[in-house]
Protein backbone atom coordinates (compact mmCIF):
# COMPACT_ATOMS: atom_id res chain seq x y z
CA UNK A 1 0.00 0.00 0.00
CA UNK A 2 2.76 2.45 0.90
CA UNK A 3 4.46 1.77 -2.43
CA UNK A 4 1.22 2.52 -4.27
CA UNK A 5 0.81 5.72 -2.26
CA UNK A 6 4.32 6.86 -3.16
CA UNK A 7 3.70 6.17 -6.84
CA UNK A 8 0.44 8.14 -6.69
CA UNK A 9 2.13 11.05 -4.93
CA UNK A 10 4.99 11.13 -7.41
CA UNK A 11 2.51 10.92 -10.26
CA UNK A 12 0.74 13.93 -8.79
CA UNK A 13 3.94 15.95 -8.72
CA UNK A 14 4.77 14.80 -12.22
CA UNK A 15 1.42 16.22 -13.26
CA UNK A 16 2.37 19.52 -11.79
CA UNK A 17 6.28 22.08 -15.77
CA UNK A 18 6.18 24.73 -19.89
CA UNK A 19 6.20 28.29 -20.79
CA UNK A 20 9.73 29.31 -21.80
CA UNK A 21 11.23 32.10 -19.77
CA UNK A 22 12.97 34.89 -21.63
CA UNK A 23 15.08 37.80 -20.49
CA UNK A 24 15.84 36.22 -17.15
CA UNK A 25 18.49 38.08 -15.22
CA UNK A 26 20.25 36.20 -12.44
CA UNK A 27 20.07 38.04 -9.14
CA UNK A 28 23.24 39.05 -7.34
CA UNK A 29 23.82 37.40 -3.93
CA UNK A 30 22.60 40.57 -2.20
CA UNK A 31 19.52 40.76 -4.44
CA UNK A 32 18.75 37.09 -3.88
CA UNK A 33 18.92 37.50 -0.12
CA UNK A 34 16.61 40.52 -0.27
CA UNK A 35 14.14 38.80 -2.62
CA UNK A 36 13.90 35.64 -0.53
CA UNK A 37 13.47 37.69 2.64
CA UNK A 38 10.58 39.60 1.03
CA UNK A 39 8.92 36.36 -0.14
CA UNK A 40 9.25 34.84 3.33
CA UNK A 41 7.76 37.94 4.97
CA UNK A 42 4.74 37.71 2.68
CA UNK A 43 4.41 33.95 3.26
CA UNK A 44 4.42 34.44 7.03
CA UNK A 45 1.77 37.17 6.80
CA UNK A 46 -0.52 35.07 4.62
CA UNK A 47 -2.85 32.93 6.72
CA UNK A 48 -4.74 31.35 3.85
CA UNK A 49 -4.78 31.20 0.05
CA UNK A 50 -7.41 29.99 -2.36
CA UNK A 51 -7.51 30.05 -6.15
CA UNK A 52 -8.42 28.21 -9.30
CA UNK A 53 -5.70 26.82 -11.54
CA UNK A 54 -5.08 25.66 -15.08
CA UNK A 55 -2.43 23.01 -15.65
CA UNK A 56 -0.84 22.35 -19.03
CA UNK A 57 1.37 19.30 -19.45
CA UNK A 58 3.59 18.67 -22.46
CA UNK A 59 4.98 15.16 -22.79
CA UNK A 60 8.28 14.58 -24.59
CA UNK A 61 6.86 11.86 -26.87
CA UNK A 62 3.62 13.66 -27.80
CA UNK A 63 2.80 16.82 -29.75
CA UNK A 64 -0.50 17.40 -28.00
CA UNK A 65 -0.78 19.20 -24.68
CA UNK A 66 -2.96 17.95 -21.85
CA UNK A 67 -4.91 20.62 -20.00
CA UNK A 68 -6.70 20.17 -16.68
CA UNK A 69 -8.36 22.54 -14.23
CA UNK A 70 -9.06 22.64 -10.53
CA UNK A 71 -9.10 24.52 -7.24
CA UNK A 72 -6.54 25.02 -4.48
CA UNK A 73 -6.90 25.86 -0.78
CA UNK A 74 -4.05 26.55 1.62
CA UNK A 75 -3.92 27.22 5.35
CA UNK A 76 -0.71 28.21 7.12
CA UNK A 77 -1.45 25.56 9.74
CA UNK A 78 0.23 23.05 7.42
CA UNK A 79 -2.87 22.28 5.35
CA UNK A 80 -3.30 22.16 1.59
CA UNK A 81 -5.99 20.87 -0.76
CA UNK A 82 -5.13 20.49 -4.45
CA UNK A 83 -8.18 19.27 -6.35
CA UNK A 84 -8.52 18.51 -10.05
CA UNK A 85 -12.09 18.96 -11.27
CA UNK A 86 -11.71 18.65 -15.06
CA UNK A 87 -11.30 16.51 -17.13
CA UNK A 88 -10.91 14.05 -14.23
CA UNK A 89 -11.36 14.13 -10.46
CA UNK A 90 -8.31 13.80 -8.25
CA UNK A 91 -7.70 15.15 -4.75
CA UNK A 92 -4.41 15.57 -2.90
CA UNK A 93 -4.71 16.87 0.66
CA UNK A 94 -1.99 17.66 3.17
CA UNK A 95 -3.27 17.97 6.73
CA UNK A 96 -0.54 18.33 9.33
CA UNK A 97 1.60 15.17 8.99
CA UNK A 98 -0.85 13.20 6.86
CA UNK A 99 -1.31 13.05 3.10
CA UNK A 100 -4.66 11.95 1.68
CA UNK A 101 -5.11 10.90 -1.95
CA UNK A 102 -8.45 10.27 -3.61
CA UNK A 103 -9.04 9.42 -7.27
CA UNK A 104 -12.58 9.64 -8.61
CA UNK A 105 -15.03 7.65 -6.54
CA UNK A 106 -12.38 5.39 -5.03
CA UNK A 107 -11.79 5.34 -1.29
CA UNK A 108 -9.20 7.81 -0.04
CA UNK A 109 -5.73 6.55 0.89
CA UNK A 110 -3.68 8.09 3.70
CA UNK A 111 -0.03 8.05 4.68
CA UNK A 112 1.96 9.53 7.55
CA UNK A 113 4.71 11.64 5.93
CA UNK A 114 6.95 11.10 8.96
CA UNK A 115 7.33 7.50 7.86
CA UNK A 116 8.36 8.32 4.30
CA UNK A 117 11.20 10.64 3.29
CA UNK A 118 9.95 10.89 -0.29
CA UNK A 119 6.48 11.93 0.83
CA UNK A 120 7.98 14.43 3.23
CA UNK A 121 9.82 15.95 0.27
CA UNK A 122 6.62 15.94 -1.75
CA UNK A 123 4.70 17.84 0.92
CA UNK A 124 7.51 20.38 1.18
CA UNK A 125 7.51 20.90 -2.58
CA UNK A 126 3.75 21.46 -2.50
CA UNK A 127 3.99 24.04 0.26
CA UNK A 128 6.88 25.82 -1.47
CA UNK A 129 4.86 25.84 -4.68
CA UNK A 130 1.98 27.67 -3.04
CA UNK A 131 3.78 30.13 -0.77
CA UNK A 132 7.52 30.11 -1.48
CA UNK A 133 8.04 29.86 2.27
CA UNK A 134 11.31 28.29 3.41
CA UNK A 135 13.44 29.22 0.40
CA UNK A 136 16.17 30.62 2.64
CA UNK A 137 16.67 27.41 4.63
CA UNK A 138 15.98 24.70 2.10
CA UNK A 139 17.95 21.48 2.59
CA UNK A 140 16.23 19.61 -0.24
CA UNK A 141 16.79 22.14 -3.03
CA UNK A 142 19.41 24.59 -4.15
CA UNK A 143 17.80 27.98 -4.88
CA UNK A 144 18.78 30.53 -7.52
CA UNK A 145 16.75 33.71 -7.95
CA UNK A 146 16.11 35.52 -11.24
CA UNK A 147 14.36 38.72 -12.29
CA UNK A 148 12.13 38.70 -15.36
CA UNK A 149 10.34 42.03 -15.78
CA UNK A 150 7.76 42.29 -13.02
CA UNK A 151 8.38 38.70 -11.97
CA UNK A 152 10.75 37.09 -9.56
CA UNK A 153 11.67 33.51 -10.34
CA UNK A 154 12.95 30.99 -7.82
CA UNK A 155 14.69 28.12 -9.60
CA UNK A 156 14.92 25.05 -7.36
CA UNK A 157 17.43 22.30 -8.13
CA UNK A 158 16.91 18.99 -6.28
CA UNK A 159 19.62 17.83 -3.89
CA UNK A 160 18.13 14.51 -2.78
CA UNK A 161 18.51 11.47 -5.03
CA UNK A 162 14.77 10.70 -5.01
CA UNK A 163 13.89 14.09 -6.49
CA UNK A 164 16.92 14.16 -8.80
CA UNK A 165 15.50 11.08 -10.52
CA UNK A 166 12.33 13.00 -11.33
CA UNK A 167 13.08 16.69 -11.76
CA UNK A 168 15.77 18.84 -13.32
CA UNK A 169 14.32 22.06 -11.94
CA UNK A 170 11.20 23.39 -10.28
CA UNK A 171 10.51 27.08 -10.89
CA UNK A 172 8.25 29.31 -8.83
CA UNK A 173 7.09 32.58 -10.39
CA UNK A 174 6.19 35.47 -8.10
CA UNK A 175 4.51 38.80 -8.77
CA UNK A 176 7.23 40.93 -7.18
CA UNK A 177 4.69 43.54 -6.05
CA UNK A 178 2.50 40.99 -4.25
CA UNK A 179 5.11 38.42 -3.28
CA UNK A 180 2.79 35.46 -3.94
CA UNK A 181 3.17 32.57 -6.39
CA UNK A 182 1.40 33.05 -9.72
CA UNK A 183 2.85 30.10 -11.63
CA UNK A 184 4.69 26.84 -11.03
CA UNK A 185 6.86 25.25 -13.72
CA UNK A 186 8.42 21.81 -13.51
CA UNK A 187 11.02 20.36 -15.84
CA UNK A 188 11.29 16.61 -15.55
CA UNK A 189 14.28 14.40 -16.23
CA UNK A 190 12.16 12.53 -18.79
CA UNK A 191 11.79 15.71 -20.85
CA UNK A 192 8.15 16.26 -19.88
CA UNK A 193 7.17 19.76 -18.84
CA UNK A 194 4.22 21.13 -16.93
CA UNK A 195 2.97 24.62 -16.11
CA UNK A 196 0.39 25.46 -13.48
CA UNK A 197 -1.05 28.96 -13.56
CA UNK A 198 -3.02 30.28 -10.58
CA UNK A 199 -6.02 32.55 -11.15
CA UNK A 200 -8.22 34.64 -8.89
CA UNK A 201 -5.85 34.29 -5.95
CA UNK A 202 -7.43 35.32 -2.65
CA UNK A 203 -5.40 35.67 0.54
CA UNK A 204 -6.50 35.61 4.18
CA UNK A 205 -10.12 34.72 3.38
CA UNK A 206 -11.87 32.31 5.76
CA UNK A 207 -11.71 28.64 4.69
CA UNK A 208 -13.97 25.96 6.17
CA UNK A 209 -11.88 23.27 7.88
CA UNK A 210 -13.96 20.62 6.11
CA UNK A 211 -12.05 21.49 2.94
CA UNK A 212 -9.00 19.74 4.38
CA UNK A 213 -10.83 16.48 5.06
CA UNK A 214 -11.25 13.68 2.54
CA UNK A 215 -14.13 11.22 2.84
XYZ file of C-alpha atoms in Angstrom:
215
model
C 0.000 0.000 0.000
C 2.765 2.447 0.901
C 4.462 1.770 -2.433
C 1.221 2.519 -4.268
C 0.806 5.723 -2.259
C 4.323 6.862 -3.162
C 3.701 6.172 -6.843
C 0.444 8.138 -6.692
C 2.133 11.045 -4.926
C 4.995 11.130 -7.407
C 2.506 10.921 -10.256
C 0.736 13.930 -8.793
C 3.940 15.947 -8.723
C 4.770 14.804 -12.217
C 1.417 16.216 -13.261
C 2.371 19.519 -11.787
C 6.276 22.079 -15.768
C 6.181 24.734 -19.886
C 6.201 28.286 -20.787
C 9.726 29.309 -21.804
C 11.226 32.095 -19.765
C 12.965 34.890 -21.629
C 15.079 37.804 -20.493
C 15.839 36.224 -17.154
C 18.495 38.084 -15.222
C 20.253 36.198 -12.443
C 20.070 38.041 -9.139
C 23.237 39.046 -7.335
C 23.824 37.404 -3.931
C 22.598 40.570 -2.203
C 19.519 40.763 -4.435
C 18.745 37.090 -3.876
C 18.921 37.499 -0.117
C 16.609 40.519 -0.269
C 14.139 38.804 -2.618
C 13.895 35.640 -0.532
C 13.468 37.691 2.640
C 10.580 39.604 1.029
C 8.920 36.364 -0.136
C 9.252 34.843 3.335
C 7.756 37.941 4.974
C 4.742 37.708 2.683
C 4.414 33.951 3.258
C 4.425 34.443 7.034
C 1.772 37.172 6.797
C -0.523 35.070 4.616
C -2.855 32.934 6.724
C -4.744 31.352 3.846
C -4.778 31.196 0.053
C -7.414 29.987 -2.361
C -7.505 30.053 -6.146
C -8.425 28.211 -9.300
C -5.704 26.819 -11.541
C -5.077 25.657 -15.082
C -2.433 23.005 -15.647
C -0.836 22.354 -19.030
C 1.371 19.305 -19.455
C 3.587 18.667 -22.462
C 4.985 15.161 -22.791
C 8.279 14.585 -24.592
C 6.863 11.864 -26.867
C 3.624 13.656 -27.804
C 2.803 16.817 -29.747
C -0.504 17.404 -27.995
C -0.782 19.205 -24.684
C -2.958 17.947 -21.853
C -4.908 20.618 -20.003
C -6.696 20.173 -16.680
C -8.364 22.542 -14.231
C -9.060 22.642 -10.533
C -9.098 24.520 -7.244
C -6.540 25.019 -4.485
C -6.899 25.855 -0.783
C -4.047 26.549 1.620
C -3.923 27.225 5.350
C -0.715 28.213 7.123
C -1.448 25.561 9.739
C 0.233 23.048 7.419
C -2.868 22.283 5.354
C -3.299 22.162 1.595
C -5.993 20.866 -0.756
C -5.129 20.489 -4.447
C -8.181 19.271 -6.351
C -8.519 18.511 -10.047
C -12.085 18.961 -11.268
C -11.710 18.654 -15.057
C -11.302 16.514 -17.132
C -10.906 14.048 -14.234
C -11.360 14.129 -10.463
C -8.313 13.798 -8.250
C -7.703 15.155 -4.753
C -4.409 15.566 -2.905
C -4.714 16.870 0.660
C -1.988 17.665 3.171
C -3.271 17.970 6.728
C -0.535 18.332 9.333
C 1.599 15.166 8.986
C -0.850 13.196 6.862
C -1.313 13.045 3.103
C -4.660 11.947 1.677
C -5.109 10.899 -1.945
C -8.450 10.269 -3.615
C -9.036 9.422 -7.267
C -12.579 9.637 -8.614
C -15.033 7.648 -6.535
C -12.384 5.386 -5.027
C -11.789 5.340 -1.286
C -9.198 7.807 -0.038
C -5.727 6.552 0.894
C -3.680 8.093 3.698
C -0.026 8.055 4.685
C 1.961 9.528 7.552
C 4.706 11.642 5.931
C 6.947 11.104 8.962
C 7.329 7.500 7.857
C 8.360 8.317 4.295
C 11.202 10.638 3.287
C 9.953 10.892 -0.294
C 6.475 11.930 0.834
C 7.983 14.432 3.232
C 9.823 15.949 0.274
C 6.616 15.941 -1.752
C 4.702 17.842 0.917
C 7.513 20.382 1.184
C 7.506 20.905 -2.583
C 3.752 21.460 -2.505
C 3.988 24.041 0.262
C 6.876 25.816 -1.467
C 4.864 25.836 -4.682
C 1.980 27.665 -3.044
C 3.777 30.129 -0.768
C 7.519 30.106 -1.477
C 8.043 29.858 2.272
C 11.305 28.293 3.414
C 13.441 29.218 0.400
C 16.166 30.617 2.641
C 16.671 27.411 4.631
C 15.979 24.703 2.104
C 17.946 21.478 2.594
C 16.228 19.610 -0.240
C 16.792 22.136 -3.034
C 19.414 24.594 -4.152
C 17.796 27.976 -4.876
C 18.777 30.526 -7.519
C 16.746 33.712 -7.946
C 16.108 35.519 -11.243
C 14.364 38.719 -12.286
C 12.133 38.705 -15.364
C 10.341 42.029 -15.781
C 7.762 42.294 -13.017
C 8.378 38.702 -11.971
C 10.746 37.086 -9.557
C 11.666 33.506 -10.342
C 12.954 30.992 -7.815
C 14.688 28.120 -9.602
C 14.919 25.051 -7.357
C 17.429 22.295 -8.135
C 16.909 18.987 -6.282
C 19.622 17.829 -3.892
C 18.133 14.511 -2.775
C 18.512 11.468 -5.027
C 14.773 10.696 -5.006
C 13.893 14.085 -6.493
C 16.922 14.156 -8.805
C 15.498 11.080 -10.522
C 12.330 12.997 -11.333
C 13.078 16.690 -11.757
C 15.771 18.842 -13.318
C 14.319 22.059 -11.943
C 11.196 23.393 -10.282
C 10.510 27.083 -10.888
C 8.250 29.314 -8.829
C 7.095 32.575 -10.394
C 6.187 35.467 -8.100
C 4.509 38.800 -8.768
C 7.229 40.933 -7.182
C 4.694 43.537 -6.050
C 2.500 40.991 -4.253
C 5.109 38.419 -3.281
C 2.792 35.458 -3.942
C 3.170 32.569 -6.390
C 1.405 33.050 -9.723
C 2.852 30.105 -11.632
C 4.692 26.838 -11.034
C 6.856 25.254 -13.724
C 8.422 21.807 -13.508
C 11.016 20.356 -15.841
C 11.295 16.611 -15.547
C 14.283 14.396 -16.235
C 12.156 12.532 -18.790
C 11.787 15.707 -20.854
C 8.154 16.257 -19.880
C 7.172 19.764 -18.839
C 4.219 21.135 -16.928
C 2.973 24.621 -16.110
C 0.392 25.461 -13.484
C -1.050 28.961 -13.558
C -3.019 30.284 -10.584
C -6.018 32.553 -11.147
C -8.221 34.637 -8.885
C -5.852 34.288 -5.949
C -7.433 35.324 -2.648
C -5.401 35.667 0.540
C -6.498 35.609 4.178
C -10.118 34.718 3.378
C -11.874 32.306 5.762
C -11.715 28.643 4.694
C -13.975 25.962 6.167
C -11.884 23.270 7.883
C -13.964 20.616 6.113
C -12.048 21.493 2.937
C -8.997 19.739 4.377
C -10.833 16.484 5.056
C -11.245 13.675 2.536
C -14.126 11.216 2.840
